[in-house]
C-alpha cells in the first residue's frame, strides 16, 4: 500500500475554529501533546466570519443582566428543547470565558467608562453581545491563535522545539476516525496541497468541525461546512441529535445572484435597523407569536422608545428570535410584498447617521458597497433568509463534551443540544469557548483514566481508509462515472426546495427518495481530471458522502417530528406540540443506514424551572410535567 506518514499525540483536535482552538489551548496547558488539524488555512476557520458578537451576561451596559436572565433567554429561544444543563453551564461560564479572552490579548469595544461594551441582539433581553465592531470573530480567532503561538514559544524555550507539545496541521482534511474495539485510536486524512496521506494516532479526538450549510443552495456558510465532523462521528458509532433543526438566518443578501446568501449581521437590527415591505411598511408587528406577546412592542412608537428606555418599553419585534423573523420574511415575499429580487428591505439608513453606520457596521458598509453597489448609509438593503447554522450535532455529555464513543469529544457547532430548536445570535461564540474548554478538560480526564492501556489502530483499517479515499480516481473510467459538482448542485437544490425553511411531509419524503438516488449515484463519483495534487474535484468527491449522510439525517428527523418548533417549520403540522418538547430525535448509523429513534429528555432541574413563571411554562410543557412546580418569582 502507499506510504503514509505517522504522528503520535495524546489529543487530536479536528478543527481550528473557536471551539477547536479553545480545546487545544486547554489540553496543551494541561501538558498533553496536542495536534490541531484543519482543512483550511490556519486562522481561516468559519469563526473568523462571525460578525455581531459573543453573548455573555457581564451586565456592563445593563446591570440587571445575569446568568439567570441569559439562561431564560436561551431556553426561550430554543423553545425549551435545549439540553438544560448545557444551557446552564453556558450562561454561567460565558462571562469568564470572555474576560479570559482579554487576558489572551483580545480587545473588545468599550463603554464610555472603559468596560467591555455590549450590544442588543434578537432574543436577548439586555444588551449582551461583547463585540469588536462587526468583526468579532476575527478578534476571537486572532487572539486564540496568539495564545497558541505563545504556548509554542514556551515549548521552544523548554524543549528547543516550537511544536514539542502543540502542532497545527493546516490544509489537512480528516476523512476517517480510526478505532480500536470501538474506542478512538486516531484519525486518517490527506494533505490538500499534495494529496499525500497522513495518520495521526491518539486515544482522544475532539471534533470541532463546525456545521453543514453547504448541503443547502442558499447559505451564509463557507466551503468548509460539509458536515464532516457530524458524519465522522456518526460512522464511528456516535449519535447525532436535533438534526431536524436548521437555522435560516433572516437576513442574507439576495442580490446580485453571485452573493446570494452572504450574511447581513443581526447587529444591523440590534443597532436600530428595521425591516420593511415593498411599500415601506414595518411588517414585523404582524408576526409576534402568542408566546412572545408580553415582551415585544406592538406599535412603532413603543418599539422606538425602547432603544433609549428599555425598562419602560417592550422590545421591537425586529429583535424576535431568528426563526420567527425568517418565517415572517418568507411569508411577506410569498404574499407578494417583497422586493424586486425576492427579499424584503432592511433599512438602517433612515435610522442612524452616516457616521454611526460606518463606525458600528463597517463590514456591512463595505460588503454592500463592493458586492452590490449599495450605499447602506443612504439606501435600503435587500435581504432574505439564508441557511446559517445547524442546531443538531453530536450527542455529548454536557459537563465533559464526551460523545458515546470512548475517547471522542465534540464542541462548537458540531455538537448538539445546547441551542435546542433555535440558537440565539451571539450564543455560538460563547458556546465555542465554554464547551471547547470543557472538551479539553474532558479529554484530559479520559486520558488519565485510560493510563497505559492505549488503543492502537490496525494496519488493515488504515489501508482501507486509504483505499476509500482513492476510490474516486478508479471510478473515472466507468460509464457510470458521476461528477461531484453535478451531484452537489442537485443535493443543494433538493435540500433548499424540499427540506428548507418551510417543510411538508410529502415534500420531505420525496426529498428522501431523491437523496437515496443521489447516494446510489455518489458511489460512482469520479475525479474527472488531475491527480492528487491540489485537486478540488477530488476533495469535493470525498466531502459528498458526508453531505449526503448529514442531509439524510436532517430529512429523516424532520419527517419524524410532526410539529413546528424553532428551526423546523411544517406546513402540515404548523403548531408547536408540548408532547414533543421532551422528545429528542437521535440519529445513529446501523448497517449502512440512518436510523432515527426517539429519546426522552431528562427533566429540567427544579431550581432552573423555578426561574420561569408558571404561566410561561404552560405554553411549552405538558400539565403532567408541571405538576408540583411552584409559580416562579421572576
Ligand atoms: P469553525 O469555526 O467553522 O471551524 C471549523 C474548523 O473545522 C475549521 O478549521 C475547518 O477547516 C475544520 N474542519 C472541518 N472539517 C474538517 C475535516 N474533515 N478535517 C479537518 N478539518 C476540518 N455566531 C455568534 O455567536 N456570533 C456572531 O456574531 C456570529 N456571526 C456569524 C456570521 C457568519 C457570516 C456566520 C457564517 C456565522 C456566524 N456565527 C456567529 C456562527 C459562528 O460563527 C459559528 O457557529 C462558529 O464560528 C462555529 O465555530 P466552530 O469552532 O464550531 O467551527
XYZ file of C-alpha atoms and ligand atoms in Angstrom:
687
model
C 0.000 0.000 0.000
C 1.041 3.664 -0.336
C 3.386 5.154 2.241
C 1.585 7.081 4.956
C 3.260 9.482 7.383
C 2.520 8.812 11.025
C 2.351 11.110 14.062
C 1.543 10.232 17.675
C -0.265 12.517 20.099
C -2.368 12.461 23.256
C -5.161 14.510 21.714
C -6.185 15.233 18.131
C -8.375 18.303 17.758
C -10.110 18.325 14.367
C -10.986 21.914 13.536
C -9.238 25.197 14.205
C -12.231 27.475 14.749
C -13.078 28.898 18.148
C -14.091 25.548 19.650
C -11.054 23.646 18.382
C -8.531 26.269 19.381
C -10.001 26.709 22.846
C -9.955 22.925 23.341
C -6.351 22.700 22.150
C -5.257 25.501 24.465
C -6.774 23.626 27.392
C -5.167 20.270 26.591
C -1.763 21.829 25.876
C -1.905 23.891 29.088
C -2.502 20.616 30.909
C 0.663 19.186 29.405
C -0.931 16.958 26.773
C 0.695 16.560 23.362
C -1.909 18.045 21.071
C -2.401 18.071 17.294
C -4.762 20.588 15.707
C -5.898 19.577 12.224
C -7.828 21.896 9.930
C -8.770 21.661 6.308
C -8.459 25.386 5.702
C -5.504 27.661 6.323
C -4.806 28.239 9.997
C -6.846 31.293 11.003
C -9.378 30.923 8.181
C -11.961 28.889 10.117
C -15.602 29.761 9.973
C -15.384 31.517 13.321
C -13.462 34.318 11.670
C -16.643 35.270 9.783
C -18.645 35.927 12.964
C -19.725 39.498 12.984
C -22.142 40.591 15.671
C -20.568 39.440 18.899
C -20.329 36.988 21.737
C -23.162 36.674 24.253
C -22.209 36.827 27.935
C -24.198 38.305 30.806
C -21.489 40.644 32.092
C -24.077 43.304 32.819
C -21.804 46.109 31.613
C -24.485 48.063 29.753
C -27.482 46.991 31.793
C -26.643 45.846 35.311
C -29.893 43.850 35.560
C -28.332 41.182 33.377
C -27.066 37.991 34.993
C -26.651 34.309 34.107
C -30.247 33.505 35.061
C -31.629 36.022 32.537
C -29.278 34.688 29.870
C -30.353 31.146 30.720
C -34.009 32.101 30.399
C -33.466 33.803 27.047
C -31.533 30.815 25.694
C -34.226 28.340 26.736
C -36.967 30.526 25.287
C -35.017 30.935 22.043
C -34.625 27.148 21.792
C -38.319 26.659 22.663
C -37.294 24.704 25.768
C -35.857 21.841 23.799
C -32.315 22.791 24.836
C -30.280 20.429 26.937
C -30.910 22.360 30.144
C -27.563 21.503 31.715
C -25.626 22.767 28.694
C -27.668 25.969 28.699
C -26.941 26.403 32.406
C -23.171 25.862 32.072
C -23.110 28.149 29.063
C -24.935 31.006 30.775
C -22.839 30.696 33.930
C -19.412 30.384 32.305
C -19.670 32.684 29.274
C -18.595 35.887 31.100
C -15.498 34.172 32.479
C -14.532 32.971 29.000
C -14.881 36.493 27.577
C -12.743 38.046 30.302
C -10.211 35.249 29.858
C -10.029 36.115 26.171
C -8.863 39.603 27.112
C -6.097 38.057 29.217
C -5.025 36.297 25.992
C -4.870 39.671 24.242
C -8.347 40.365 22.824
C -9.591 43.909 22.940
C -13.350 44.404 22.769
C -15.090 47.712 22.085
C -15.541 49.714 25.308
C -18.314 51.579 27.080
C -17.779 55.237 27.960
C -16.413 54.208 31.356
C -13.985 51.660 29.907
C -15.815 48.390 30.355
C -16.426 45.834 27.606
C -19.296 47.199 25.542
C -22.348 45.018 24.868
C -24.953 45.331 22.130
C -28.546 44.227 21.637
C -29.384 41.118 19.639
C -32.521 39.136 18.841
C -33.984 37.219 21.762
C -31.567 38.666 24.354
C -33.400 40.674 26.989
C -30.487 43.033 27.679
C -27.556 44.322 25.636
C -25.324 41.286 25.981
C -23.056 40.844 22.975
C -19.440 41.800 23.543
C -18.105 42.856 20.167
C -15.366 44.372 18.090
C -17.342 46.448 15.582
C -18.892 43.841 13.318
C -15.680 41.805 13.128
C -15.853 39.968 16.444
C -14.947 36.529 15.087
C -11.747 37.887 13.609
C -10.656 39.191 17.018
C -11.606 35.912 18.671
C -9.570 33.803 16.242
C -6.667 36.236 16.213
C -6.474 36.069 19.994
C -6.732 32.289 20.238
C -4.046 31.953 17.571
C -1.869 34.353 19.519
C -2.315 32.188 22.619
C -1.374 29.074 20.614
C 1.772 30.789 19.378
C 2.690 31.914 22.869
C 2.346 28.320 24.131
C 4.585 27.195 21.280
C 7.115 29.842 22.309
C 7.070 28.364 25.827
C 7.708 24.910 24.379
C 10.622 26.225 22.383
C 12.128 27.748 25.488
C 11.649 24.495 27.409
C 12.279 21.826 24.755
C 14.027 23.644 21.917
C 11.093 22.754 19.653
C 8.094 25.019 18.980
C 5.938 22.036 18.152
C 7.003 19.810 21.034
C 3.518 19.726 22.508
C 1.291 21.608 20.108
C 1.360 21.351 16.333
C -1.072 22.694 13.763
C -1.637 20.569 10.663
C -3.196 23.140 8.341
C -4.838 22.402 4.984
C -5.143 18.806 6.023
C -8.533 17.044 5.755
C -9.537 14.180 8.028
C -11.589 11.587 6.163
C -11.976 8.903 8.823
C -11.686 8.272 12.527
C -9.646 5.205 13.452
C -10.992 2.863 16.102
C -9.725 0.007 18.208
C -12.520 -2.185 19.593
C -14.930 0.730 19.468
C -12.520 3.160 21.165
C -10.885 6.123 19.470
C -7.380 5.328 18.219
C -6.690 8.178 15.817
C -7.616 9.862 12.561
C -6.777 9.406 8.895
C -6.584 12.163 6.328
C -4.723 13.810 3.464
C -2.758 16.967 2.824
C -4.828 19.095 0.472
C -1.796 20.510 -1.302
C -0.086 17.311 -2.393
C -2.744 14.664 -1.692
C -0.405 12.598 0.486
C -1.969 10.597 3.283
C -1.417 11.133 6.964
C -2.332 9.087 10.031
C -2.493 10.605 13.471
C -2.571 8.261 16.426
C -4.104 9.306 19.747
C -6.633 7.888 22.213
C -8.736 11.055 22.142
C -10.248 13.123 19.349
C -12.048 16.425 19.870
C -14.344 17.147 16.947
C -14.702 20.881 16.312
C -15.523 20.862 12.626
C -18.441 23.310 12.575
C -21.651 22.947 10.567
C -23.368 21.574 7.474
C -24.589 24.600 5.490
C -23.015 23.590 2.176
C -25.750 20.992 1.742
C -28.137 23.904 1.056
C -28.152 26.115 -2.014
C -28.552 29.472 -0.292
C -26.251 29.679 2.703
C -24.073 32.055 4.659
C -21.609 29.229 5.248
C -18.231 28.840 3.558
C -16.856 25.853 1.595
C -15.672 24.117 4.778
C -19.165 23.406 6.106
C -19.701 19.987 4.601
C -20.770 18.245 7.804
C -17.535 16.253 8.062
C -17.485 16.049 11.851
C -21.141 15.068 12.014
C -20.524 12.246 9.528
C -17.227 11.137 11.125
C -18.938 10.847 14.495
C -21.945 9.006 13.116
C -19.836 6.460 11.246
C -17.688 5.899 14.330
C -20.761 4.940 16.372
C -21.789 8.229 17.971
C -25.328 9.586 17.754
C -26.493 12.917 16.363
C -29.400 14.709 17.986
C -31.743 17.513 16.910
C -30.724 17.239 13.265
C -34.119 18.469 12.077
C -33.340 21.926 13.437
C -31.540 24.059 10.868
C -31.365 27.791 11.374
C -32.230 30.059 8.490
C -30.861 33.460 9.332
C -33.464 36.067 8.384
C -31.068 38.390 6.652
C -28.795 37.169 3.908
C -28.030 39.169 0.789
C -30.412 38.363 -2.066
C -28.776 40.317 -4.860
C -26.708 40.093 -7.049
C -27.063 36.312 -7.564
C -23.337 35.678 -7.113
C -23.509 36.799 -3.469
C -26.923 35.389 -2.593
C -26.888 34.049 0.966
C -23.951 36.074 2.298
C -24.801 37.159 5.811
C -26.103 40.567 6.827
C -25.389 40.650 10.517
C -28.157 40.844 13.079
C -26.298 43.804 14.578
C -27.933 45.912 11.888
C -31.268 45.292 13.621
C -29.681 45.272 17.086
C -28.365 48.766 16.426
C -31.729 50.084 15.172
C -32.280 48.795 11.618
C -35.859 47.814 10.714
C -37.499 45.502 8.175
C -39.925 46.943 5.620
C -42.052 45.503 2.830
C -42.066 46.838 -0.737
C -44.314 49.718 0.359
C -42.093 50.718 3.262
C -44.304 49.219 5.985
C -42.659 47.778 9.132
C -44.311 44.370 8.946
C -42.813 42.599 11.943
C -45.614 43.870 14.217
C -47.894 41.399 12.379
C -45.746 38.441 13.347
C -45.366 38.470 17.127
C -46.287 34.959 18.245
C -48.501 34.371 21.248
C -45.629 33.082 23.427
C -43.701 36.355 22.999
C -46.620 38.853 23.082
C -45.786 40.164 26.567
C -42.193 41.066 25.738
C -42.442 42.759 22.332
C -43.856 46.182 21.414
C -46.978 46.174 19.275
C -46.530 49.630 17.754
C -43.675 51.600 16.224
C -43.672 54.317 18.877
C -43.093 51.935 21.755
C -40.571 49.922 19.750
C -38.547 53.049 19.006
C -38.725 54.311 22.587
C -37.183 51.009 23.730
C -33.750 51.946 22.343
C -33.458 54.840 24.824
C -35.687 53.448 27.590
C -35.512 49.635 27.641
C -37.075 49.387 31.098
C -40.224 51.366 30.327
C -40.966 49.792 26.937
C -41.096 46.464 25.177
C -38.586 45.379 22.548
C -39.037 45.958 18.798
C -40.314 42.826 17.011
C -37.381 43.024 14.581
C -35.465 41.571 17.538
C -37.557 38.451 17.894
C -35.577 35.177 17.723
C -34.278 34.343 14.263
C -36.739 31.588 13.431
C -39.673 33.993 13.898
C -38.137 36.754 11.766
C -37.075 34.351 8.995
C -40.595 32.915 8.747
C -42.095 36.411 8.654
C -39.845 37.477 5.785
C -40.590 34.256 3.943
C -44.295 34.949 4.266
C -44.068 38.578 3.134
C -42.268 37.521 -0.033
C -44.686 34.656 -0.648
C -47.648 37.020 -0.357
C -46.198 39.382 -2.939
C -44.936 42.186 -0.704
C -41.261 41.513 -1.351
C -38.573 43.474 -3.167
C -37.772 43.133 -6.894
C -35.152 40.483 -6.116
C -37.312 38.367 -3.814
C -36.365 39.706 -0.413
C -37.544 42.466 1.920
C -35.911 45.766 2.805
C -33.593 46.209 5.757
C -33.376 49.886 6.494
C -30.675 51.372 8.645
C -30.160 54.471 6.505
C -33.239 56.282 7.833
C -32.440 55.240 11.419
C -28.771 56.036 12.080
C -26.404 58.764 10.954
C -23.779 58.027 8.308
C -21.068 58.339 10.928
C -22.774 55.820 13.219
C -23.332 53.329 10.420
C -19.737 53.355 9.246
C -18.443 53.169 12.818
C -20.761 50.445 14.093
C -21.182 48.419 10.921
C -18.007 48.872 8.890
C -18.043 45.387 7.336
C -21.664 45.732 6.247
C -20.916 49.112 4.728
C -18.067 47.663 2.650
C -19.880 44.404 1.868
C -22.821 46.195 0.240
C -20.666 48.840 -1.402
C -18.349 46.314 -3.004
C -20.652 43.386 -3.716
C -23.981 45.070 -4.548
C -23.078 48.704 -5.281
C -25.462 49.774 -2.499
C -24.593 52.559 -0.059
C -26.274 51.485 3.178
C -25.885 54.952 4.666
C -28.436 56.249 2.155
C -30.140 53.196 0.630
C -32.065 50.214 1.967
C -30.589 46.716 1.745
C -32.476 43.819 0.154
C -32.360 40.741 2.383
C -33.899 37.281 2.734
C -33.405 34.056 4.726
C -30.214 32.059 4.293
C -29.173 28.701 5.764
C -26.869 29.695 8.583
C -26.404 27.260 11.447
C -27.267 23.722 12.457
C -28.614 23.222 15.962
C -28.229 19.464 15.576
C -24.999 17.681 16.236
C -23.095 15.078 18.154
C -24.842 13.986 21.312
C -22.475 14.815 24.169
C -22.315 14.712 27.914
C -22.959 18.336 28.948
C -20.158 18.533 31.511
C -17.352 16.773 29.644
C -18.397 17.078 25.967
C -17.858 13.310 25.659
C -19.700 11.549 22.836
C -20.944 7.974 23.085
C -17.735 6.605 21.562
C -14.984 6.268 24.201
C -12.294 8.868 23.526
C -14.485 11.029 21.260
C -15.450 14.566 22.268
C -17.280 17.287 20.377
C -17.622 21.038 20.861
C -18.923 24.046 18.991
C -21.362 23.898 16.096
C -20.706 20.176 15.512
C -22.141 19.352 18.955
C -25.889 19.184 19.564
C -28.195 20.022 22.435
C -27.099 23.416 23.711
C -29.348 25.517 21.482
C -32.422 23.322 21.402
C -34.567 24.048 18.375
C -33.161 27.513 17.653
C -29.913 29.297 18.540
C -29.881 32.904 19.676
C -27.394 35.147 17.872
C -24.164 35.528 19.822
C -24.666 32.260 21.667
C -22.391 30.362 19.311
C -19.175 32.227 20.037
C -19.774 31.802 23.770
C -20.679 28.131 23.228
C -17.336 27.579 21.434
C -15.320 28.895 24.341
C -17.337 27.323 27.156
C -17.560 23.859 25.617
C -14.229 23.998 23.777
C -12.591 24.360 27.178
C -14.782 21.653 28.675
C -13.950 19.257 25.829
C -10.268 19.803 26.573
C -10.871 19.043 30.232
C -12.966 16.001 29.312
C -10.185 14.638 27.097
C -7.653 15.068 29.889
C -9.892 13.278 32.365
C -10.420 10.389 29.937
C -6.689 10.049 29.285
C -5.952 9.965 32.997
C -8.408 7.102 33.473
C -7.034 5.290 30.436
C -3.499 5.111 31.803
C -1.151 2.937 29.725
C -3.950 0.983 28.048
C -3.870 2.976 24.807
C -5.886 1.816 21.809
C -3.981 1.210 18.549
C -5.429 1.459 15.057
C -4.885 -1.637 12.947
C -2.900 -1.589 9.700
C -5.802 -3.069 7.683
C -8.059 -0.261 8.923
C -5.551 2.351 7.821
C -5.114 0.665 4.445
C -8.880 0.503 3.986
C -9.184 4.232 4.758
C -6.567 4.951 2.097
C -8.372 2.767 -0.429
C -11.667 4.545 0.197
C -10.011 7.919 -0.253
C -8.533 6.846 -3.574
C -11.747 5.320 -4.932
C -12.805 8.411 -6.956
C -9.626 8.018 -9.036
C -10.644 4.483 -10.014
C -14.209 5.422 -10.941
C -13.146 7.773 -13.760
C -13.105 5.031 -16.421
C -16.557 3.683 -15.543
C -19.504 4.531 -17.859
C -21.494 5.231 -14.680
C -18.953 7.843 -13.529
C -20.552 10.812 -11.787
C -19.284 14.360 -11.472
C -19.125 15.595 -7.858
C -20.101 19.144 -8.848
C -23.295 17.906 -10.515
C -24.272 15.747 -7.559
C -23.514 18.600 -5.150
C -25.669 21.060 -7.083
C -28.565 18.577 -7.127
C -28.233 17.946 -3.402
C -28.270 21.667 -2.623
C -31.367 22.197 -4.740
C -33.217 19.312 -3.072
C -32.374 20.470 0.438
C -33.271 24.079 -0.326
C -36.569 23.285 -2.040
C -37.825 20.318 -0.033
C -36.186 20.424 3.415
C -35.754 24.191 3.720
C -37.318 26.900 5.793
C -40.949 25.721 5.402
C -41.415 21.951 5.235
C -44.125 19.478 4.372
C -44.274 15.711 4.981
C -44.851 14.699 1.352
C -42.101 17.002 0.089
C -39.630 15.657 2.621
C -40.476 12.073 1.774
C -39.864 12.878 -1.858
C -36.557 14.511 -0.810
C -35.574 11.290 0.917
C -36.223 9.314 -2.251
C -34.067 11.743 -4.220
C -31.344 11.584 -1.575
C -31.311 7.791 -1.786
C -30.885 8.036 -5.548
C -28.085 10.589 -5.142
C -26.407 8.333 -2.598
C -26.538 5.465 -5.079
C -25.038 7.655 -7.801
C -22.417 9.020 -5.443
C -20.813 5.569 -5.205
C -19.519 6.276 -8.718
C -18.189 9.742 -8.008
C -15.107 10.179 -10.121
C -12.192 12.564 -10.358
C -12.689 13.946 -13.861
C -9.269 15.495 -14.229
C -5.956 15.961 -12.450
C -4.101 13.886 -9.903
C -3.785 14.031 -6.115
C -2.023 17.401 -6.101
C -4.379 20.141 -5.015
C -7.452 18.770 -6.710
C -10.747 20.382 -5.641
C -12.760 17.855 -7.695
C -11.306 15.007 -5.631
C -11.820 16.925 -2.376
C -15.477 17.533 -3.210
C -15.961 13.881 -4.196
C -14.778 12.917 -0.690
C -16.894 15.590 1.013
C -20.026 14.464 -0.837
C -20.536 11.311 1.210
C -20.546 13.449 4.365
C -23.035 15.947 2.967
C -25.341 13.200 1.759
C -25.234 11.377 5.070
C -25.912 14.505 7.086
C -28.715 15.571 4.730
C -30.341 12.190 5.199
C -30.240 12.739 8.972
C -31.838 16.186 8.596
C -34.610 14.933 6.320
C -35.355 11.752 8.278
C -35.551 13.562 11.608
C -37.641 16.339 10.059
C -40.173 13.840 8.689
C -40.424 12.220 12.087
C -41.086 15.404 14.107
C -44.735 16.132 13.422
C -44.871 19.631 14.883
C -43.331 23.071 14.238
C -40.676 24.335 16.637
C -37.743 26.728 16.204
C -35.742 25.867 13.112
C -38.235 23.233 11.994
C -41.447 24.595 10.478
C -44.012 22.307 8.878
C -46.923 23.482 6.800
C -48.717 20.218 7.550
C -48.084 20.457 11.322
C -47.972 24.215 11.968
C -48.385 24.140 15.765
C -45.836 23.576 18.500
C -46.886 20.492 20.458
C -45.896 20.272 24.160
C -45.944 16.477 23.879
C -42.955 16.725 21.515
C -40.934 19.050 23.778
C -39.496 16.286 25.825
C -38.570 14.155 22.848
C -35.194 14.418 21.218
C -34.641 12.630 17.924
C -31.344 10.779 17.750
C -29.772 9.561 14.511
C -27.454 6.601 14.510
C -25.761 4.620 11.779
C -26.800 0.988 11.585
C -25.969 -1.457 8.811
C -25.275 1.304 6.347
C -28.443 3.308 7.024
C -29.501 6.209 9.202
C -31.866 5.161 11.966
C -33.881 7.751 13.889
C -35.000 6.970 17.423
C -36.954 8.946 19.986
C -35.181 9.754 23.254
C -36.707 11.321 26.298
C -35.007 14.481 27.599
C -34.090 14.356 31.268
C -36.483 16.575 33.264
C -35.259 20.151 33.834
C -33.844 20.599 37.347
C -36.457 22.146 39.622
C -34.444 25.240 40.622
C -33.967 26.088 36.942
C -37.643 25.632 36.155
C -38.454 27.975 39.002
C -36.675 30.774 37.146
C -39.789 30.981 34.949
C -43.358 31.996 35.635
C -45.669 29.004 35.626
C -47.868 30.778 33.078
C -44.951 30.852 30.648
C -44.015 27.221 31.224
C -47.585 26.231 30.435
C -47.014 27.405 26.860
C -44.295 24.783 26.374
C -44.732 21.962 28.894
C -47.466 19.398 29.385
C -49.579 19.749 32.543
C -48.213 16.427 33.722
C -44.640 17.727 33.618
C -45.586 20.806 35.620
C -47.301 19.002 38.451
C -45.846 20.227 41.715
C -43.859 23.122 40.209
C -44.473 26.273 42.273
C -45.130 29.537 40.477
C -41.768 31.229 39.788
C -40.897 34.629 41.167
C -39.169 36.215 38.190
P -15.488 26.667 12.700
O -15.054 27.982 13.155
O -16.266 26.598 11.461
O -14.241 25.773 12.467
C -14.379 24.513 11.858
C -12.988 24.001 11.632
O -13.044 22.639 11.278
C -12.230 24.691 10.514
O -10.905 24.896 10.930
C -12.274 23.679 9.373
O -11.196 23.802 8.495
C -12.203 22.405 10.177
N -12.675 21.205 9.506
C -13.921 20.921 9.075
N -13.949 19.682 8.553
C -12.694 19.189 8.653
C -12.066 17.966 8.281
N -12.743 16.991 7.684
N -10.754 17.801 8.524
C -10.030 18.788 9.111
N -10.569 19.959 9.486
C -11.877 20.145 9.265
N -22.074 33.298 15.990
C -22.086 34.153 17.052
O -22.174 33.722 18.203
N -21.985 35.495 16.858
C -21.884 36.040 15.634
O -21.775 37.253 15.510
C -21.877 35.170 14.502
N -21.769 35.663 13.257
C -21.692 34.801 12.198
C -21.517 35.303 10.899
C -21.413 34.442 9.824
C -21.219 35.004 8.450
C -21.515 33.058 10.024
C -21.454 32.117 8.869
C -21.672 32.544 11.286
C -21.772 33.404 12.385
N -21.925 32.900 13.682
C -21.953 33.770 14.736
C -21.894 31.468 13.921
C -20.480 31.074 14.351
O -19.527 31.833 13.674
C -20.186 29.605 14.101
O -21.239 28.825 14.585
C -18.914 29.221 14.827
O -17.849 30.051 14.434
C -18.531 27.774 14.617
O -17.284 27.582 15.247
P -16.623 26.155 15.334
O -15.364 26.306 16.119
O -17.630 25.184 15.795
O -16.292 25.818 13.819
